[in-house]
Amino acid sequence: MASSSHSSNFPCAACKFLRRKCMPDCVFAPYFPPEEPQKFINVHKIFGASNVSKLINEVAPHQREDAVNSLAYEAEARLKDPVYGCVGAISILQRQVLRLQRELDAIHADLIRYATATCSCNEMPPPMGRTCFHHNSSGNIYYPNPHWNEPYEGNGRSDGGSL
Amino acid sequence: MTLKGGATSACAACKYQRRKCIPECLLAPYFPADQTKVFQNAHKLFGVSNIVKILRSLDPSQHAEAMRSIKYQANVRDRFPVYGCLGVIRQLYYQIQMLEEEMHTVLTQLEMYRQHHHHQQQQQQHQHQHQISSMADDVISQLELGMAPSNNALPLFNQVTHQPYTMQNTYSSSDIDSPPKDNVENNSLWIQHLFFDTNNHGTSNNDSPIAIQSQLLVPNSEPLADTQHQVVQDYDEIHPFFDSIDDRQSYIDTKDAEDSSSSEESLKETTQLMVGNVGSKDLKSAAACFSLTSVS
C-alpha cells in the first residue's frame, strides 16, 4: 500500500533496512512504508533490491503498486516453500481445475443421456452449454508460451517430483 | 563461452557472466547454452546469486524441482511484468469459481431431468395398469352375459387373485389407500383377463394364461411366490364364486335329484304302508309286485 505522505525524516522500510538515507525520490518509499518492514525484507531476500528497483521502473507508474505487491506475495511464498514457492499453489489449482472439468464433462454426459431419453415429451429445456474457457492443446490454461517451462504438466516433467 | 581446445560449451549462466564454466557449476544442468532467454528471465527476477543461494539452502535432490519452479516463475514474470504468478493464481481461482457455479447449475438441471424421467416411468406404469383393467372389464361383461369360464381358468383363478395385491405393491402410495372393494373388482378383473386370453388361445393349455401372469408379475417376482403361497388361504374367499357356478350346475343336478328323491320317497311310503298293513303273505305278494314275478 503506497503511503500517501512521505517525509525524509522517516525513511522507508527499504532505506531503513539498507541503512541509507531515504531520498525524496526514493523508488521504494511509496511502496515499502516503514510500518511494514518485513515486506521489504522478504522481497530483498528473494529478489534483491536492485532487481526490484529495475522491475518497478519498467512498469507504468499506476501499476507499480500492484507489481510490488505481487513481488511481495511471491517472495513470501518462496520463503515458506523454497522448492516450489508460489508455483506450488498454481499446480494445485490447475489440478483442481482439471478435476472440475472432468466432473463437469461427466455430468454433461449424464444430462445429455437424460435429455435424449425424455426428448419425446419435449417438455424439458435443452441442456446448458459449457462455459467457454480458453484452453490450449494440452488442456492447461493460462500458459503464456507453451515453449516455456510449464509447471508439472504435460511433457515438461523429466523428473518424478510432484506436490 | 566456449573454452579453447573445443571443450564443452559454457552454460547460459556462465556465458552471460562471461566466465569459465566449471564442471561443478550449479546452474549448468538447468541453463543449457541454448536457453539464453530463460536464463535472462531468471537472472532478471532473482539474480544469479539469489538462485545459487536458494539451491545451496536445499538438498541436492530438490535442486531440479526448485529450478523448474524458478524458471517458470521468471518466465511468467517476463510475460506479465505487473502481476506475474499472482495473476495466474487469481485467474485459476476465478476459473474454479466459474466451474463450480456451472457444476451447481448443471447438477440442478440433471436432478430435474431425473425427477422428470422417474415421473414418466411412473406414469407409464399407471397407464399399463389401466390398460389391463380395461381388458378385464371386457371379461367381466362376458361373464355377466352367462359365459361359463373354462376349467383351465380355475387353477389360474387361484393364482391370479393375488395379482391385484402384488401389483398394488408397485403402485404409488396413493393407490395403497384404495378401498377394499377395488381389490374385489380387481380380482374379478384379473380373472376375466385370464378367461379372455384363455378363450383367445382356445386351448386347454394352462401355460398361456400363466405366461401372461408371469409377464404381469415380471416387475415383482416375489409377489408371484406370495401368490402361490396364499392360494390355499384365499381359495375359500373365492370359493363362493365357484359356488355360484356350481349352483348353476348343481341346479341341474338337484333337479334330477329331486326327481329321484321323490321317487324314493314314494317308494318308502309304499313300503311303509305295505309293511304296516299286510302280513307275510301279503309281503310276498307285494314283493312279487316288485320282483315282477307272479305269485300264485
Short mmCIF file of C-alpha atoms in Angstrom, two decimals:
data_model
loop_
_atom_site.label_atom_id
_atom_site.label_comp_id
_atom_site.label_asym_id
_atom_site.label_seq_id
_atom_site.Cartn_x
_atom_site.Cartn_y
_atom_site.Cartn_z
CA MET A 1 0.00 0.00 0.00
CA ALA A 2 1.59 3.23 -1.09
CA SER A 3 1.99 5.72 1.67
CA SER A 4 0.19 8.92 0.96
CA SER A 5 2.57 11.08 2.93
CA HIS A 6 6.31 10.70 2.61
CA SER A 7 8.75 12.53 4.82
CA SER A 8 12.53 12.49 4.72
CA ASN A 9 12.53 12.18 8.48
CA PHE A 10 11.02 8.81 8.29
CA PRO A 11 12.96 6.53 5.97
CA CYS A 12 11.08 3.90 4.13
CA ALA A 13 11.41 0.29 5.05
CA ALA A 14 13.86 -0.28 2.25
CA CYS A 15 16.21 2.53 3.16
CA LYS A 16 15.93 1.63 6.80
CA PHE A 17 16.95 -1.91 6.08
CA LEU A 18 19.68 -0.84 3.71
CA ARG A 19 20.77 1.73 6.19
CA ARG A 20 20.90 4.56 3.79
CA LYS A 21 19.36 7.92 3.54
CA CYS A 22 15.90 7.84 2.20
CA MET A 23 15.82 10.40 -0.56
CA PRO A 24 12.65 12.16 -1.64
CA ASP A 25 12.75 10.40 -4.94
CA CYS A 26 13.32 7.04 -3.35
CA VAL A 27 11.82 4.46 -5.64
CA PHE A 28 10.93 2.17 -2.75
CA ALA A 29 9.36 4.73 -0.44
CA PRO A 30 5.82 4.75 -1.92
CA TYR A 31 5.56 1.00 -1.75
CA PHE A 32 7.51 -0.03 1.33
CA PRO A 33 6.25 2.04 4.24
CA PRO A 34 8.24 1.91 7.45
CA GLU A 35 5.28 0.23 9.15
CA GLU A 36 5.82 -2.89 7.04
CA PRO A 37 9.50 -3.77 7.35
CA GLN A 38 9.04 -7.48 6.73
CA LYS A 39 7.63 -6.78 3.30
CA PHE A 40 10.86 -5.36 2.01
CA ILE A 41 12.98 -7.87 3.90
CA ASN A 42 11.24 -10.74 2.11
CA VAL A 43 11.46 -9.11 -1.27
CA HIS A 44 15.11 -8.25 -0.80
CA LYS A 45 15.99 -11.72 0.40
CA ILE A 46 14.49 -13.44 -2.65
CA PHE A 47 14.83 -10.97 -5.48
CA GLY A 48 17.27 -8.36 -4.31
CA ALA A 49 16.79 -4.63 -4.02
CA SER A 50 18.41 -3.86 -7.37
CA ASN A 51 16.20 -6.25 -9.25
CA VAL A 52 13.09 -4.89 -7.56
CA SER A 53 14.13 -1.39 -8.41
CA LYS A 54 14.59 -2.33 -12.06
CA LEU A 55 11.25 -4.10 -12.17
CA ILE A 56 9.47 -1.10 -10.63
CA ASN A 57 10.99 1.25 -13.17
CA GLU A 58 9.95 -0.93 -16.08
CA VAL A 59 6.30 -0.80 -15.07
CA ALA A 60 3.91 2.13 -15.59
CA PRO A 61 3.54 4.33 -12.52
CA HIS A 62 -0.11 3.46 -11.97
CA GLN A 63 0.78 -0.25 -11.97
CA ARG A 64 3.80 -0.17 -9.73
CA GLU A 65 1.91 -0.72 -6.53
CA ASP A 66 0.34 -3.91 -7.91
CA ALA A 67 3.69 -5.08 -9.19
CA VAL A 68 5.33 -4.58 -5.81
CA ASN A 69 2.52 -6.34 -4.04
CA SER A 70 2.79 -9.31 -6.37
CA LEU A 71 6.52 -9.45 -5.80
CA ALA A 72 5.96 -9.36 -2.07
CA TYR A 73 3.49 -12.21 -2.38
CA GLU A 74 5.89 -14.32 -4.45
CA ALA A 75 8.76 -13.62 -2.10
CA GLU A 76 6.75 -14.67 0.93
CA ALA A 77 5.66 -17.83 -0.85
CA ARG A 78 9.22 -18.68 -1.80
CA LEU A 79 10.38 -18.20 1.78
CA LYS A 80 7.67 -20.53 3.03
CA ASP A 81 8.37 -23.11 0.36
CA PRO A 82 11.91 -22.76 -1.03
CA VAL A 83 11.41 -25.59 -3.54
CA TYR A 84 8.15 -24.62 -5.24
CA GLY A 85 7.27 -21.16 -3.96
CA CYS A 86 4.03 -19.81 -5.38
CA VAL A 87 4.26 -22.24 -8.29
CA GLY A 88 3.10 -24.99 -5.92
CA ALA A 89 -0.19 -23.19 -5.45
CA ILE A 90 -0.54 -22.84 -9.21
CA SER A 91 -0.02 -26.55 -9.70
CA ILE A 92 -2.60 -27.42 -7.07
CA LEU A 93 -5.12 -25.03 -8.55
CA GLN A 94 -4.54 -26.35 -12.06
CA ARG A 95 -5.18 -29.89 -10.93
CA GLN A 96 -8.34 -28.76 -9.23
CA VAL A 97 -9.45 -27.11 -12.43
CA LEU A 98 -8.79 -30.27 -14.40
CA ARG A 99 -10.69 -32.34 -11.89
CA LEU A 100 -13.64 -29.99 -12.01
CA GLN A 101 -13.60 -30.05 -15.78
CA ARG A 102 -13.66 -33.83 -15.84
CA GLU A 103 -16.51 -33.93 -13.37
CA LEU A 104 -18.39 -31.38 -15.40
CA ASP A 105 -17.87 -33.40 -18.55
CA ALA A 106 -19.27 -36.47 -16.84
CA ILE A 107 -22.28 -34.55 -15.58
CA HIS A 108 -22.88 -33.12 -19.02
CA ALA A 109 -22.80 -36.62 -20.45
CA ASP A 110 -25.43 -37.73 -17.94
CA LEU A 111 -27.50 -34.69 -18.74
CA ILE A 112 -27.41 -35.45 -22.43
CA ARG A 113 -28.46 -39.03 -21.77
CA TYR A 114 -31.43 -37.93 -19.73
CA ALA A 115 -32.31 -35.25 -22.20
CA THR A 116 -32.23 -37.81 -25.00
CA ALA A 117 -34.39 -40.18 -23.01
CA THR A 118 -37.00 -37.54 -22.33
CA CYS A 119 -36.82 -35.73 -25.64
CA SER A 120 -40.09 -37.26 -26.80
CA CYS A 121 -42.12 -35.17 -24.42
CA ASN A 122 -40.19 -32.05 -25.35
CA GLU A 123 -41.06 -30.57 -22.04
CA MET A 124 -37.60 -30.25 -20.55
CA PRO A 125 -35.33 -27.43 -21.52
CA PRO A 126 -32.24 -28.32 -23.51
CA PRO A 127 -29.04 -28.94 -21.59
CA MET A 128 -26.97 -25.93 -20.72
CA GLY A 129 -23.99 -25.22 -22.87
CA ARG A 130 -20.49 -25.44 -21.45
CA THR A 131 -18.81 -22.36 -20.12
CA CYS A 132 -16.15 -21.49 -22.63
CA PHE A 133 -12.69 -21.32 -21.11
CA HIS A 134 -9.58 -20.77 -23.05
CA HIS A 135 -7.65 -24.00 -23.35
CA ASN A 136 -4.51 -24.81 -25.15
CA SER A 137 -3.81 -28.12 -26.79
CA SER A 138 -2.60 -29.74 -23.57
CA GLY A 139 -5.75 -28.79 -21.71
CA ASN A 140 -3.97 -26.39 -19.37
CA ILE A 141 -4.92 -22.80 -19.05
CA TYR A 142 -3.22 -19.51 -18.83
CA TYR A 143 0.15 -20.54 -20.13
CA PRO A 144 1.64 -17.57 -21.95
CA ASN A 145 4.03 -19.58 -24.04
CA PRO A 146 3.82 -23.33 -24.46
CA HIS A 147 7.51 -23.43 -25.29
CA TRP A 148 8.43 -22.20 -21.84
CA ASN A 149 8.67 -24.47 -18.88
CA GLU A 150 5.23 -25.26 -17.55
CA PRO A 151 4.60 -26.35 -14.00
CA TYR A 152 4.37 -30.09 -13.77
CA GLU A 153 2.04 -30.67 -16.68
CA GLY A 154 2.34 -32.42 -19.97
CA ASN A 155 5.75 -33.31 -21.32
CA GLY A 156 7.70 -30.79 -19.36
CA ARG A 157 8.32 -33.08 -16.46
CA SER A 158 11.51 -35.05 -16.80
CA ASP A 159 11.80 -35.81 -13.13
CA GLY A 160 9.40 -37.52 -10.94
CA GLY A 161 8.80 -34.78 -8.49
CA SER A 162 5.31 -33.87 -7.62
CA LEU A 163 3.48 -31.94 -4.99
CA MET B 1 31.65 -19.01 -23.60
CA THR B 2 33.37 -21.70 -25.47
CA LEU B 3 36.59 -22.87 -23.95
CA LYS B 4 39.78 -23.16 -26.00
CA GLY B 5 40.52 -26.60 -27.25
CA GLY B 6 36.97 -27.42 -28.17
CA ALA B 7 35.74 -28.39 -24.72
CA THR B 8 32.10 -28.39 -23.81
CA SER B 9 30.42 -25.05 -24.20
CA ALA B 10 29.65 -22.96 -21.16
CA CYS B 11 26.18 -22.86 -19.77
CA ALA B 12 23.93 -19.92 -20.39
CA ALA B 13 24.66 -18.54 -16.94
CA CYS B 14 28.41 -18.60 -17.34
CA LYS B 15 28.15 -17.37 -20.88
CA TYR B 16 26.10 -14.41 -19.75
CA GLN B 17 28.54 -13.67 -16.97
CA ARG B 18 31.46 -14.21 -19.30
CA ARG B 19 33.21 -16.57 -17.00
CA LYS B 20 34.59 -20.03 -17.19
CA CYS B 21 32.01 -22.67 -16.73
CA ILE B 22 33.50 -25.16 -14.33
CA PRO B 23 32.25 -28.72 -14.06
CA GLU B 24 30.90 -28.01 -10.61
CA CYS B 25 28.72 -25.18 -11.90
CA LEU B 26 25.43 -25.37 -10.11
CA LEU B 27 23.43 -23.74 -12.83
CA ALA B 28 24.87 -25.62 -15.81
CA PRO B 29 22.41 -28.54 -15.65
CA TYR B 30 19.46 -26.18 -15.65
CA PHE B 31 20.53 -23.47 -18.05
CA PRO B 32 21.94 -25.09 -21.17
CA ALA B 33 23.67 -22.90 -23.66
CA ASP B 34 20.70 -22.79 -25.98
CA GLN B 35 18.29 -21.41 -23.36
CA THR B 36 19.64 -17.92 -23.02
CA LYS B 37 16.26 -16.28 -22.83
CA VAL B 38 15.20 -18.48 -19.93
CA PHE B 39 18.33 -17.63 -18.01
CA GLN B 40 17.90 -13.94 -18.73
CA ASN B 41 14.42 -14.01 -17.29
CA ALA B 42 15.59 -15.86 -14.18
CA HIS B 43 18.54 -13.55 -13.79
CA LYS B 44 16.33 -10.50 -14.22
CA LEU B 45 13.94 -11.56 -11.47
CA PHE B 46 16.11 -13.42 -8.99
CA GLY B 47 19.71 -12.79 -9.92
CA VAL B 48 22.40 -15.46 -10.12
CA SER B 49 23.49 -15.03 -6.55
CA ASN B 50 19.98 -15.42 -5.19
CA ILE B 51 19.38 -18.50 -7.30
CA VAL B 52 22.59 -20.08 -6.09
CA LYS B 53 21.67 -19.12 -2.55
CA ILE B 54 18.33 -20.89 -2.89
CA LEU B 55 19.95 -24.01 -4.34
CA ARG B 56 22.53 -24.18 -1.62
CA SER B 57 19.84 -23.97 1.04
CA LEU B 58 18.18 -27.06 -0.39
CA ASP B 59 19.05 -30.72 -0.59
CA PRO B 60 20.65 -31.69 -3.95
CA SER B 61 17.69 -33.96 -4.64
CA GLN B 62 15.43 -30.91 -4.60
CA HIS B 63 17.52 -28.80 -6.95
CA ALA B 64 15.73 -29.92 -10.11
CA GLU B 65 12.26 -29.11 -8.78
CA ALA B 66 13.40 -25.81 -7.35
CA MET B 67 15.00 -24.74 -10.61
CA ARG B 68 11.94 -25.76 -12.50
CA SER B 69 9.74 -23.53 -10.36
CA ILE B 70 12.26 -20.69 -10.53
CA LYS B 71 12.39 -20.80 -14.31
CA TYR B 72 8.62 -20.95 -14.56
CA GLN B 73 8.19 -18.05 -12.17
CA ALA B 74 10.72 -15.98 -14.09
CA ASN B 75 9.10 -16.75 -17.41
CA VAL B 76 5.69 -15.75 -16.15
CA ARG B 77 7.06 -12.55 -14.72
CA ASP B 78 8.65 -11.75 -18.05
CA ARG B 79 5.31 -12.35 -19.78
CA PHE B 80 3.30 -10.48 -17.17
CA PRO B 81 5.54 -7.87 -15.56
CA VAL B 82 2.87 -6.42 -13.28
CA TYR B 83 1.14 -9.44 -11.70
CA GLY B 84 3.37 -12.40 -12.57
CA CYS B 85 2.36 -15.66 -10.89
CA LEU B 86 -0.13 -13.88 -8.67
CA GLY B 87 -2.15 -13.11 -11.77
CA VAL B 88 -2.09 -16.77 -12.75
CA ILE B 89 -3.31 -17.76 -9.30
CA ARG B 90 -6.12 -15.25 -9.38
CA GLN B 91 -7.16 -16.43 -12.83
CA LEU B 92 -7.23 -20.03 -11.62
CA TYR B 93 -9.32 -19.12 -8.60
CA TYR B 94 -11.75 -17.36 -10.88
CA GLN B 95 -11.93 -20.33 -13.21
CA ILE B 96 -12.55 -22.71 -10.31
CA GLN B 97 -15.34 -20.50 -9.11
CA MET B 98 -16.92 -20.45 -12.57
CA LEU B 99 -16.62 -24.22 -12.89
CA GLU B 100 -18.20 -24.77 -9.51
CA GLU B 101 -21.06 -22.49 -10.38
CA GLU B 102 -21.58 -24.23 -13.66
CA MET B 103 -21.45 -27.60 -11.98
CA HIS B 104 -24.06 -26.50 -9.49
CA THR B 105 -26.33 -25.34 -12.28
CA VAL B 106 -25.86 -28.49 -14.30
CA LEU B 107 -26.43 -30.69 -11.28
CA THR B 108 -29.67 -28.87 -10.62
CA GLN B 109 -30.74 -29.40 -14.19
CA LEU B 110 -29.71 -33.04 -14.05
CA GLU B 111 -31.82 -33.53 -10.96
CA MET B 112 -34.78 -32.05 -12.79
CA TYR B 113 -34.28 -34.48 -15.63
CA ARG B 114 -34.00 -37.39 -13.24
CA GLN B 115 -37.20 -36.46 -11.49
CA HIS B 116 -38.95 -35.99 -14.79
CA HIS B 117 -37.70 -39.36 -16.02
CA HIS B 118 -38.83 -41.02 -12.82
CA HIS B 119 -42.23 -39.39 -13.11
CA GLN B 120 -42.52 -40.60 -16.69
CA GLN B 121 -41.78 -44.12 -15.66
CA GLN B 122 -44.47 -43.99 -13.01
CA GLN B 123 -46.98 -42.65 -15.50
CA GLN B 124 -46.21 -45.40 -17.93
CA GLN B 125 -46.67 -47.93 -15.21
CA HIS B 126 -50.06 -46.49 -14.28
CA GLN B 127 -51.13 -46.49 -17.91
CA HIS B 128 -50.18 -50.09 -18.21
CA GLN B 129 -52.28 -50.94 -15.20
CA HIS B 130 -55.26 -49.10 -16.59
CA GLN B 131 -54.98 -50.97 -19.86
CA ILE B 132 -55.06 -54.27 -18.07
CA SER B 133 -58.06 -53.14 -16.04
CA SER B 134 -59.94 -52.15 -19.17
CA MET B 135 -59.26 -55.55 -20.69
CA ALA B 136 -60.54 -57.22 -17.52
CA ASP B 137 -63.74 -55.19 -17.82
CA ASP B 138 -64.44 -56.92 -21.07
CA VAL B 139 -64.10 -60.29 -19.43
CA ILE B 140 -66.48 -59.29 -16.66
CA SER B 141 -69.11 -58.28 -19.15
CA GLN B 142 -68.78 -61.63 -20.82
CA LEU B 143 -69.24 -63.39 -17.53
CA GLU B 144 -72.33 -61.38 -16.79
CA LEU B 145 -73.73 -62.49 -20.07
CA GLY B 146 -73.58 -66.04 -18.79
CA MET B 147 -70.45 -67.26 -20.42
CA ALA B 148 -69.09 -70.13 -18.26
CA PRO B 149 -65.43 -69.96 -17.54
CA SER B 150 -63.23 -72.70 -18.83
CA ASN B 151 -61.82 -75.28 -16.47
CA ASN B 152 -58.35 -74.16 -17.33
CA ALA B 153 -59.03 -70.87 -15.67
CA LEU B 154 -59.89 -72.43 -12.34
CA PRO B 155 -56.37 -73.03 -11.06
CA LEU B 156 -55.29 -69.76 -12.55
CA PHE B 157 -58.06 -68.06 -10.75
CA ASN B 158 -56.46 -69.04 -7.51
CA GLN B 159 -53.14 -67.77 -8.61
CA VAL B 160 -54.48 -64.62 -10.06
CA THR B 161 -56.49 -63.47 -7.13
CA HIS B 162 -53.43 -62.01 -5.59
CA GLN B 163 -52.42 -60.21 -8.67
CA PRO B 164 -54.05 -57.02 -7.50
CA TYR B 165 -52.36 -57.32 -4.15
CA THR B 166 -48.99 -57.87 -5.69
CA MET B 167 -49.41 -55.25 -8.34
CA GLN B 168 -50.64 -52.91 -5.72
CA ASN B 169 -47.30 -53.18 -4.08
CA THR B 170 -45.86 -51.50 -7.09
CA TYR B 171 -48.40 -48.71 -7.02
CA SER B 172 -47.69 -45.38 -5.57
CA SER B 173 -48.70 -44.59 -2.08
CA SER B 174 -51.89 -43.02 -3.31
CA ASP B 175 -53.01 -46.32 -4.70
CA ILE B 176 -52.49 -48.13 -1.45
CA ASP B 177 -55.39 -46.30 0.07
CA SER B 178 -57.87 -47.67 -2.44
CA PRO B 179 -60.95 -49.21 -0.81
CA PRO B 180 -61.12 -52.95 -0.42
CA LYS B 181 -63.87 -53.29 -2.91
CA ASP B 182 -61.44 -52.27 -5.57
CA ASN B 183 -59.49 -55.37 -4.73
CA VAL B 184 -62.57 -57.46 -5.21
CA GLU B 185 -63.17 -55.84 -8.54
CA ASN B 186 -59.57 -56.36 -9.43
CA ASN B 187 -59.90 -59.97 -8.50
CA SER B 188 -62.65 -60.44 -10.97
CA LEU B 189 -60.91 -58.24 -13.48
CA TRP B 190 -57.80 -60.35 -13.32
CA ILE B 191 -59.86 -63.48 -13.70
CA GLN B 192 -61.70 -62.04 -16.67
CA HIS B 193 -58.44 -61.11 -18.24
CA LEU B 194 -57.21 -64.65 -17.99
CA PHE B 195 -60.52 -66.02 -19.22
CA PHE B 196 -60.36 -63.70 -22.14
CA ASP B 197 -56.87 -64.77 -23.02
CA THR B 198 -57.71 -68.39 -22.48
CA ASN B 199 -60.59 -68.10 -24.86
CA ASN B 200 -58.44 -66.34 -27.33
CA HIS B 201 -55.88 -69.03 -27.20
CA GLY B 202 -58.59 -71.65 -27.47
CA THR B 203 -56.52 -74.27 -25.83
CA SER B 204 -56.68 -76.17 -22.65
CA ASN B 205 -53.06 -75.48 -22.03
CA ASN B 206 -52.59 -73.62 -18.84
CA ASP B 207 -49.30 -72.19 -19.89
CA SER B 208 -50.61 -69.29 -21.88
CA PRO B 209 -52.50 -67.62 -19.05
CA ILE B 210 -49.63 -68.43 -16.76
CA ALA B 211 -47.32 -66.79 -19.24
CA ILE B 212 -49.48 -63.74 -19.22
CA GLN B 213 -49.49 -63.83 -15.48
CA SER B 214 -45.74 -64.11 -15.37
CA GLN B 215 -45.45 -61.17 -17.70
CA LEU B 216 -47.63 -59.18 -15.45
CA LEU B 217 -45.54 -60.17 -12.49
CA VAL B 218 -42.22 -59.54 -14.16
CA PRO B 219 -41.52 -56.38 -12.19
CA ASN B 220 -42.27 -58.25 -9.00
CA SER B 221 -41.03 -61.77 -8.80
CA GLU B 222 -41.57 -62.07 -5.08
CA PRO B 223 -45.26 -61.41 -5.25
CA LEU B 224 -45.56 -64.40 -7.50
CA ALA B 225 -44.25 -66.58 -4.70
CA ASP B 226 -46.57 -64.90 -2.26
CA THR B 227 -49.41 -65.50 -4.64
CA GLN B 228 -48.71 -69.16 -4.76
CA HIS B 229 -48.32 -69.27 -1.03
CA GLN B 230 -51.65 -67.64 -0.38
CA VAL B 231 -53.58 -69.55 -2.96
CA VAL B 232 -54.74 -72.07 -0.46
CA GLN B 233 -55.79 -69.47 2.07
CA ASP B 234 -57.76 -67.44 -0.40
CA TYR B 235 -59.36 -70.34 -2.06
CA ASP B 236 -62.11 -70.12 0.46
CA GLU B 237 -62.62 -66.47 -0.34
CA ILE B 238 -63.09 -67.08 -3.98
CA HIS B 239 -64.95 -70.23 -3.41
CA PRO B 240 -68.32 -68.51 -3.25
CA PHE B 241 -67.86 -67.54 -6.85
CA PHE B 242 -67.49 -71.15 -7.74
CA ASP B 243 -70.36 -71.95 -5.50
CA SER B 244 -72.44 -69.76 -7.72
CA ILE B 245 -71.05 -71.51 -10.71
CA ASP B 246 -71.64 -74.84 -9.05
CA ASP B 247 -75.06 -73.74 -8.13
CA ARG B 248 -75.85 -73.41 -11.75
CA GLN B 249 -74.59 -76.82 -12.39
CA SER B 250 -75.99 -78.21 -9.20
CA TYR B 251 -79.25 -76.62 -10.13
CA ILE B 252 -79.49 -79.04 -12.93
CA ASP B 253 -78.34 -81.87 -10.73
CA THR B 254 -80.65 -81.05 -7.91
CA LYS B 255 -83.47 -81.00 -10.27
CA ASP B 256 -82.73 -84.55 -11.20
CA ALA B 257 -82.05 -85.30 -7.61
CA GLU B 258 -85.41 -84.03 -6.66
CA ASP B 259 -86.97 -86.26 -9.18
CA SER B 260 -85.06 -89.17 -7.91
CA SER B 261 -85.72 -88.29 -4.32
CA SER B 262 -89.42 -88.03 -4.93
CA SER B 263 -89.44 -91.43 -6.42
CA GLU B 264 -87.52 -92.75 -3.48
CA GLU B 265 -89.87 -91.15 -1.04
CA SER B 266 -92.84 -92.56 -2.75
CA LEU B 267 -91.19 -95.91 -2.69
CA LYS B 268 -90.53 -95.57 1.03
CA GLU B 269 -94.09 -94.63 1.69
CA THR B 270 -95.34 -97.51 -0.27
CA THR B 271 -93.05 -99.83 1.58
CA GLN B 272 -94.04 -98.50 4.96
CA LEU B 273 -97.67 -98.85 4.12
CA MET B 274 -97.23 -102.26 2.92
CA VAL B 275 -95.24 -103.32 5.92
CA GLY B 276 -97.60 -101.87 8.34
CA ASN B 277 -100.80 -103.26 6.97
CA VAL B 278 -100.14 -106.63 5.48
CA GLY B 279 -98.80 -109.88 6.76
CA SER B 280 -96.02 -112.01 5.45
CA LYS B 281 -98.21 -113.46 2.81
CA ASP B 282 -99.08 -110.12 1.69
CA LEU B 283 -95.42 -109.20 1.78
CA LYS B 284 -94.62 -111.93 -0.57
CA SER B 285 -97.27 -110.76 -2.90
CA ALA B 286 -96.04 -107.27 -2.55
CA ALA B 287 -92.51 -108.38 -3.19
CA ALA B 288 -93.71 -110.17 -6.24
CA CYS B 289 -95.02 -106.91 -7.50
CA PHE B 290 -91.59 -105.53 -7.23
CA SER B 291 -89.78 -108.50 -8.45
CA LEU B 292 -92.08 -108.75 -11.39
CA THR B 293 -92.80 -112.28 -10.59
CA SER B 294 -96.27 -113.55 -10.24
CA VAL B 295 -97.17 -115.41 -7.13
CA SER B 296 -99.63 -117.93 -7.44
#
